[in-house]
Short mmCIF file of N, CA and C in Angstrom, two decimals:
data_model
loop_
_atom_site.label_atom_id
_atom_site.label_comp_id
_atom_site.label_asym_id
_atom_site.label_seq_id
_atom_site.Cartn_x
_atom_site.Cartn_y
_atom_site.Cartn_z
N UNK N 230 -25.05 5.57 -36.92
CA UNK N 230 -24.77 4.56 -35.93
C UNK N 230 -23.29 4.16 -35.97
N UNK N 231 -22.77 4.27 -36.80
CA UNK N 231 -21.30 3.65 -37.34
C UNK N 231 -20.44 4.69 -36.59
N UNK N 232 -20.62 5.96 -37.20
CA UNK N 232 -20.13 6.87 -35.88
C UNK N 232 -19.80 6.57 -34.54
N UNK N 233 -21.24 6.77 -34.14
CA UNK N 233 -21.18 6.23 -32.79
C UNK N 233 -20.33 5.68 -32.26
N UNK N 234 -20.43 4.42 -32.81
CA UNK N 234 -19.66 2.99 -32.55
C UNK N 234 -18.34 3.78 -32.21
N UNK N 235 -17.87 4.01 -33.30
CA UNK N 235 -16.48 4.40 -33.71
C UNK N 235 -16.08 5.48 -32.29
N UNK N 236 -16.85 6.51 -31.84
CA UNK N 236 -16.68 7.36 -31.01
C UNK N 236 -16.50 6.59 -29.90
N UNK N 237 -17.10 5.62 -29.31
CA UNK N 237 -16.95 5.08 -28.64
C UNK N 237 -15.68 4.16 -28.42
N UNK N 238 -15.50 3.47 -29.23
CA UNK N 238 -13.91 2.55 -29.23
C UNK N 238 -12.51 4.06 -29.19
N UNK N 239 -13.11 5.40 -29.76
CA UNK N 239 -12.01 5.88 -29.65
C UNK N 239 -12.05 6.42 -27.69
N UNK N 240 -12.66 6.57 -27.52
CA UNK N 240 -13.07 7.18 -26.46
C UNK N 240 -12.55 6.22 -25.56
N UNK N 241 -12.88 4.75 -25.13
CA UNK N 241 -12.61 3.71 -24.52
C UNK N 241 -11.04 3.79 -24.56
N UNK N 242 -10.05 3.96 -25.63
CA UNK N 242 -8.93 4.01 -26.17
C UNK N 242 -7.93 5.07 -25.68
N UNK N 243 -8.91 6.16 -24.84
CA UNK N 243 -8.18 7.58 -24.77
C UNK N 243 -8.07 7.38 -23.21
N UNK N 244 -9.11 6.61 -22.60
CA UNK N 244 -9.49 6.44 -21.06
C UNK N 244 -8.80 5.41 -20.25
N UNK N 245 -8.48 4.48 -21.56
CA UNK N 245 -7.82 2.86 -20.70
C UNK N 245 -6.64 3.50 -19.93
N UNK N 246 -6.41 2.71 -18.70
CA UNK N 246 -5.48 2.43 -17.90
C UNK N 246 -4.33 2.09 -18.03
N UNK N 247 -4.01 0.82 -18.24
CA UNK N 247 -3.17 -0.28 -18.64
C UNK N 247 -2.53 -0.20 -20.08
N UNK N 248 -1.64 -0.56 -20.02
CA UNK N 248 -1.11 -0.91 -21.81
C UNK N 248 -2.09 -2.17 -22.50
N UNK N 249 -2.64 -2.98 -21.32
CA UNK N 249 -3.28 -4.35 -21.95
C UNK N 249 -4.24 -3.63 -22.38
N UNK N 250 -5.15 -2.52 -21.48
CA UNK N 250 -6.39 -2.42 -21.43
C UNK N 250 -6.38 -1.45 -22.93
N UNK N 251 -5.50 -0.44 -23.15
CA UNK N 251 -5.20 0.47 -24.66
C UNK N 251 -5.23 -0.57 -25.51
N UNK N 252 -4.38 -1.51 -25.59
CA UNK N 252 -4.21 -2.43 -26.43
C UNK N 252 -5.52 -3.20 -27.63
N UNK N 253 -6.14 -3.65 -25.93
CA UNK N 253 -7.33 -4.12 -25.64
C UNK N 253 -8.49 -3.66 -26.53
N UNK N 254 -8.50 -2.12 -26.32
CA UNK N 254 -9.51 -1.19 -26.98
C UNK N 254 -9.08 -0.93 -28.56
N UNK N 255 -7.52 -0.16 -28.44
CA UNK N 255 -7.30 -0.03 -29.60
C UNK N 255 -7.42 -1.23 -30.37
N UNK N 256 -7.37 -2.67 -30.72
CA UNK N 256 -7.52 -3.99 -31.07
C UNK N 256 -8.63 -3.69 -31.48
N UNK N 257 -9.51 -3.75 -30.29
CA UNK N 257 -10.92 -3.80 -30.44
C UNK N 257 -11.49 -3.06 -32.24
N UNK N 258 -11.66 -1.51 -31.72
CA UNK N 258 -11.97 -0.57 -32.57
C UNK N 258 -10.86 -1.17 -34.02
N UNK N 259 -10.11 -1.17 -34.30
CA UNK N 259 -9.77 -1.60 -35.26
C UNK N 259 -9.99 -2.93 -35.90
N UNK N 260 -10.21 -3.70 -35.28
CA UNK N 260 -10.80 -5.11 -35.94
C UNK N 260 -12.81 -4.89 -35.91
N UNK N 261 -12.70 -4.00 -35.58
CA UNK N 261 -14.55 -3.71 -35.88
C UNK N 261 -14.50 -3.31 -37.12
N UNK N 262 -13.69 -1.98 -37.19
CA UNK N 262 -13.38 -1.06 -38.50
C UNK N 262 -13.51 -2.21 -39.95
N UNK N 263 -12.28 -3.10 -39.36
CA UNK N 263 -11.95 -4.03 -40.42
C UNK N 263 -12.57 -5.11 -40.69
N UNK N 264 -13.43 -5.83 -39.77
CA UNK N 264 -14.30 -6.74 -39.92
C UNK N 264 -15.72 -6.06 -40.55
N UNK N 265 -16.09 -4.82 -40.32
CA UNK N 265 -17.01 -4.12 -40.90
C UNK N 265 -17.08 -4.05 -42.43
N UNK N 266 -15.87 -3.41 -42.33
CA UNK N 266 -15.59 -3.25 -44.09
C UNK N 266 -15.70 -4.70 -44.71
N UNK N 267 -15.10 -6.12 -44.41
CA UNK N 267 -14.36 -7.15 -45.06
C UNK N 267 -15.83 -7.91 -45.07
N UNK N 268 -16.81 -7.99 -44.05
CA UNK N 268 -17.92 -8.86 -43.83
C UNK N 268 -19.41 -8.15 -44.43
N UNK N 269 -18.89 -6.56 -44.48
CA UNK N 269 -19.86 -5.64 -44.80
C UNK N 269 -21.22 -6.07 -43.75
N UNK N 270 -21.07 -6.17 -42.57
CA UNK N 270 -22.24 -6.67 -41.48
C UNK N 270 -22.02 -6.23 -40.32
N UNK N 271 -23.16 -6.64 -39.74
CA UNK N 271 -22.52 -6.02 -38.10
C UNK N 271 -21.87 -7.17 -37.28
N UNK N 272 -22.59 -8.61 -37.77
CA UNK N 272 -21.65 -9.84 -37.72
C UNK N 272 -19.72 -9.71 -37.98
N UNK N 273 -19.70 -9.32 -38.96
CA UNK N 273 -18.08 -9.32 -39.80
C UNK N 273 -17.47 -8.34 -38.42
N UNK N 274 -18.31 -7.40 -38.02
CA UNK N 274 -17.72 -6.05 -37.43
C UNK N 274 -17.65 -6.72 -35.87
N UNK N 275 -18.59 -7.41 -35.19
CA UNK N 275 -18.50 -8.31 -33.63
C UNK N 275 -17.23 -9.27 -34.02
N UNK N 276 -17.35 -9.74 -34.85
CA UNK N 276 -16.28 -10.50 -34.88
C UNK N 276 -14.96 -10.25 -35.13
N UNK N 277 -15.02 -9.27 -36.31
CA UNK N 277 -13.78 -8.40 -36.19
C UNK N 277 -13.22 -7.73 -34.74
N UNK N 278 -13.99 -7.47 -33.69
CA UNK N 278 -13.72 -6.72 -32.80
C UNK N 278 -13.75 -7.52 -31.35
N UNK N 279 -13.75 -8.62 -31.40
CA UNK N 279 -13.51 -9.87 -30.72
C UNK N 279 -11.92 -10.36 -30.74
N UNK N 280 -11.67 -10.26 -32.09
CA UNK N 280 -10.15 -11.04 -32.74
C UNK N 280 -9.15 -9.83 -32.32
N UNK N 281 -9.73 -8.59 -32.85
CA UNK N 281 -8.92 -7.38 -32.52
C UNK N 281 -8.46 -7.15 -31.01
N UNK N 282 -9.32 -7.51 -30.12
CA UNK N 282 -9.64 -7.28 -28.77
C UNK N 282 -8.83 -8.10 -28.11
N UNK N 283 -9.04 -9.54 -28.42
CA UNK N 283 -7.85 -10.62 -27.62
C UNK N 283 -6.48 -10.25 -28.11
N UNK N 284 -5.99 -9.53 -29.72
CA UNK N 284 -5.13 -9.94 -29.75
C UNK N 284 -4.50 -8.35 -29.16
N UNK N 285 -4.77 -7.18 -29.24
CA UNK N 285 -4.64 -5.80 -29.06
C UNK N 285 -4.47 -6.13 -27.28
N UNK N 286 -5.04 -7.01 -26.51
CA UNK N 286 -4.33 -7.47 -25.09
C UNK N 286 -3.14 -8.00 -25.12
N UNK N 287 -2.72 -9.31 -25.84
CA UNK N 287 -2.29 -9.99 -25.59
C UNK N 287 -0.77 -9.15 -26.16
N UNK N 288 -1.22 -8.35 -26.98
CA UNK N 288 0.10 -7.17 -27.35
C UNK N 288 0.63 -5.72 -26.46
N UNK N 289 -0.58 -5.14 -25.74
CA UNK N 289 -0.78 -4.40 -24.81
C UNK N 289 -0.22 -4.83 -23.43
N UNK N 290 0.08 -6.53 -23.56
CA UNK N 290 0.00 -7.14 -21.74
C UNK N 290 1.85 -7.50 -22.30
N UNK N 291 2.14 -7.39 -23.12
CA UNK N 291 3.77 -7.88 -23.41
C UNK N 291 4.60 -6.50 -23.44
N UNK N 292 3.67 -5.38 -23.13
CA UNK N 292 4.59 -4.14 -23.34
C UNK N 292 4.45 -3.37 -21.86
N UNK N 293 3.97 -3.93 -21.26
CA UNK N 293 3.47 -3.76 -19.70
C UNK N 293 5.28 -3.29 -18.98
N UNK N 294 5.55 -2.93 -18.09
CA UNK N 294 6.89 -3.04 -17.67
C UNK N 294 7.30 -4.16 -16.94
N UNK N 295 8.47 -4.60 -17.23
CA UNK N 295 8.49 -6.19 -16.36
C UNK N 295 8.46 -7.15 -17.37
N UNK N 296 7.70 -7.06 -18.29
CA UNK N 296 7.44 -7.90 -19.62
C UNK N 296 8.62 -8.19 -20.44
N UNK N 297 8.86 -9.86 -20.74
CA UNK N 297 9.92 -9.06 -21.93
C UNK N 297 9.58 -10.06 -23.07
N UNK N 298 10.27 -10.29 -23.88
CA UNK N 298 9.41 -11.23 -24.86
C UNK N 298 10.91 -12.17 -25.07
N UNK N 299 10.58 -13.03 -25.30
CA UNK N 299 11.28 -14.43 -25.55
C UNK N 299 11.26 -15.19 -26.78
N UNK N 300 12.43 -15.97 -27.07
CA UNK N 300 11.98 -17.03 -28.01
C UNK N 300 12.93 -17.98 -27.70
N UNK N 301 11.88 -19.28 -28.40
CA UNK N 301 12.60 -20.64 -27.53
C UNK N 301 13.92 -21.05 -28.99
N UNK N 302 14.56 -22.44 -28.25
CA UNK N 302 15.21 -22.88 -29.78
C UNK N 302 14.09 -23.40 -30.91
N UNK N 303 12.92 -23.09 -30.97
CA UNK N 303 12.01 -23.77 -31.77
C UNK N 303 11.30 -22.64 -32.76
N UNK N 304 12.04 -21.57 -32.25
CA UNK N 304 11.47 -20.32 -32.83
C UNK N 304 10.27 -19.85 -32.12
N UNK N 305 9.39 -20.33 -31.30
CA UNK N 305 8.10 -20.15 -30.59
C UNK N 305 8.42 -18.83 -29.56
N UNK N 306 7.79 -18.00 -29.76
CA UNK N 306 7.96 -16.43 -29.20
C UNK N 306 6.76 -16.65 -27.82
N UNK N 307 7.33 -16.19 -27.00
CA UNK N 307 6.43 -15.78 -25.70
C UNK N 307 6.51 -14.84 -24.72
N UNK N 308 5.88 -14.69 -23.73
CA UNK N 308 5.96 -13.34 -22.82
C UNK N 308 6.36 -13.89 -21.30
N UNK N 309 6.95 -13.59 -20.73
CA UNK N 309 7.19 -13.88 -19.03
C UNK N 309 8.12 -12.60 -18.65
N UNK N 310 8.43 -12.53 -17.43
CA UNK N 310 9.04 -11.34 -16.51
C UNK N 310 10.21 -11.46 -16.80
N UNK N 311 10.84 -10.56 -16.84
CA UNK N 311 12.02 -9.85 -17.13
C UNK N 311 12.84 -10.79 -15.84
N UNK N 312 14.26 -10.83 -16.20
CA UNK N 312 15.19 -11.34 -15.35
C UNK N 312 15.47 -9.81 -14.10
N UNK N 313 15.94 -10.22 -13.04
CA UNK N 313 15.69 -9.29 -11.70
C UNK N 313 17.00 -8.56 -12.52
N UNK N 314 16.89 -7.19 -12.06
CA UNK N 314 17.80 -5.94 -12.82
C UNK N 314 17.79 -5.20 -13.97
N UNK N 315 16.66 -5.89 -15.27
CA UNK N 315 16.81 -5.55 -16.34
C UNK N 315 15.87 -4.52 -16.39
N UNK N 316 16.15 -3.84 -17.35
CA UNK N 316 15.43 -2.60 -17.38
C UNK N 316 14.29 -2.60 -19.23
#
């Protein structure tokens, strides 16, 4: 069954669209992997692959084109659109 699983997140990973949506998957499948091992459950492994998933977007959606990443004077890092011309 673990297989499976695994075939599947790679598979999802090979098919995505988007950089969010790779991200998304690759996240995914790797916080299953790792929540699997760390929780030894299938609990540890949903949840692992929940955490993996939001954050494997939220890294996937900042590498998008147009994206650029920022930081304020507070040190606080974020994502918004590129200034018009930049490459």
């Amino acid at each position: 069954m673990k297989k499976v699983i695994a075939l599947v997140f790679v598979a999802l990973t090979a098919v995505s669209c988007s950089q969010t949506e790779k991200g998304a998957a690759t996240g995914a499948a790797a916080g299953a992997i790792v929540g699997g091992i760390v929780g030894g459950n299938v609990q540890g492994a949903a949840i692992g692959a929940a955490i993996g998933g939001v954050g494997g977007a939220l890294l996937g959606a900042a590498n998008e084109p147009g994206r650029c990443y920022y930081r304020d004077r507070y040190g606080r890092e974020y994502v918004d659109a590129c200034p018009a011309g930049y490459r």
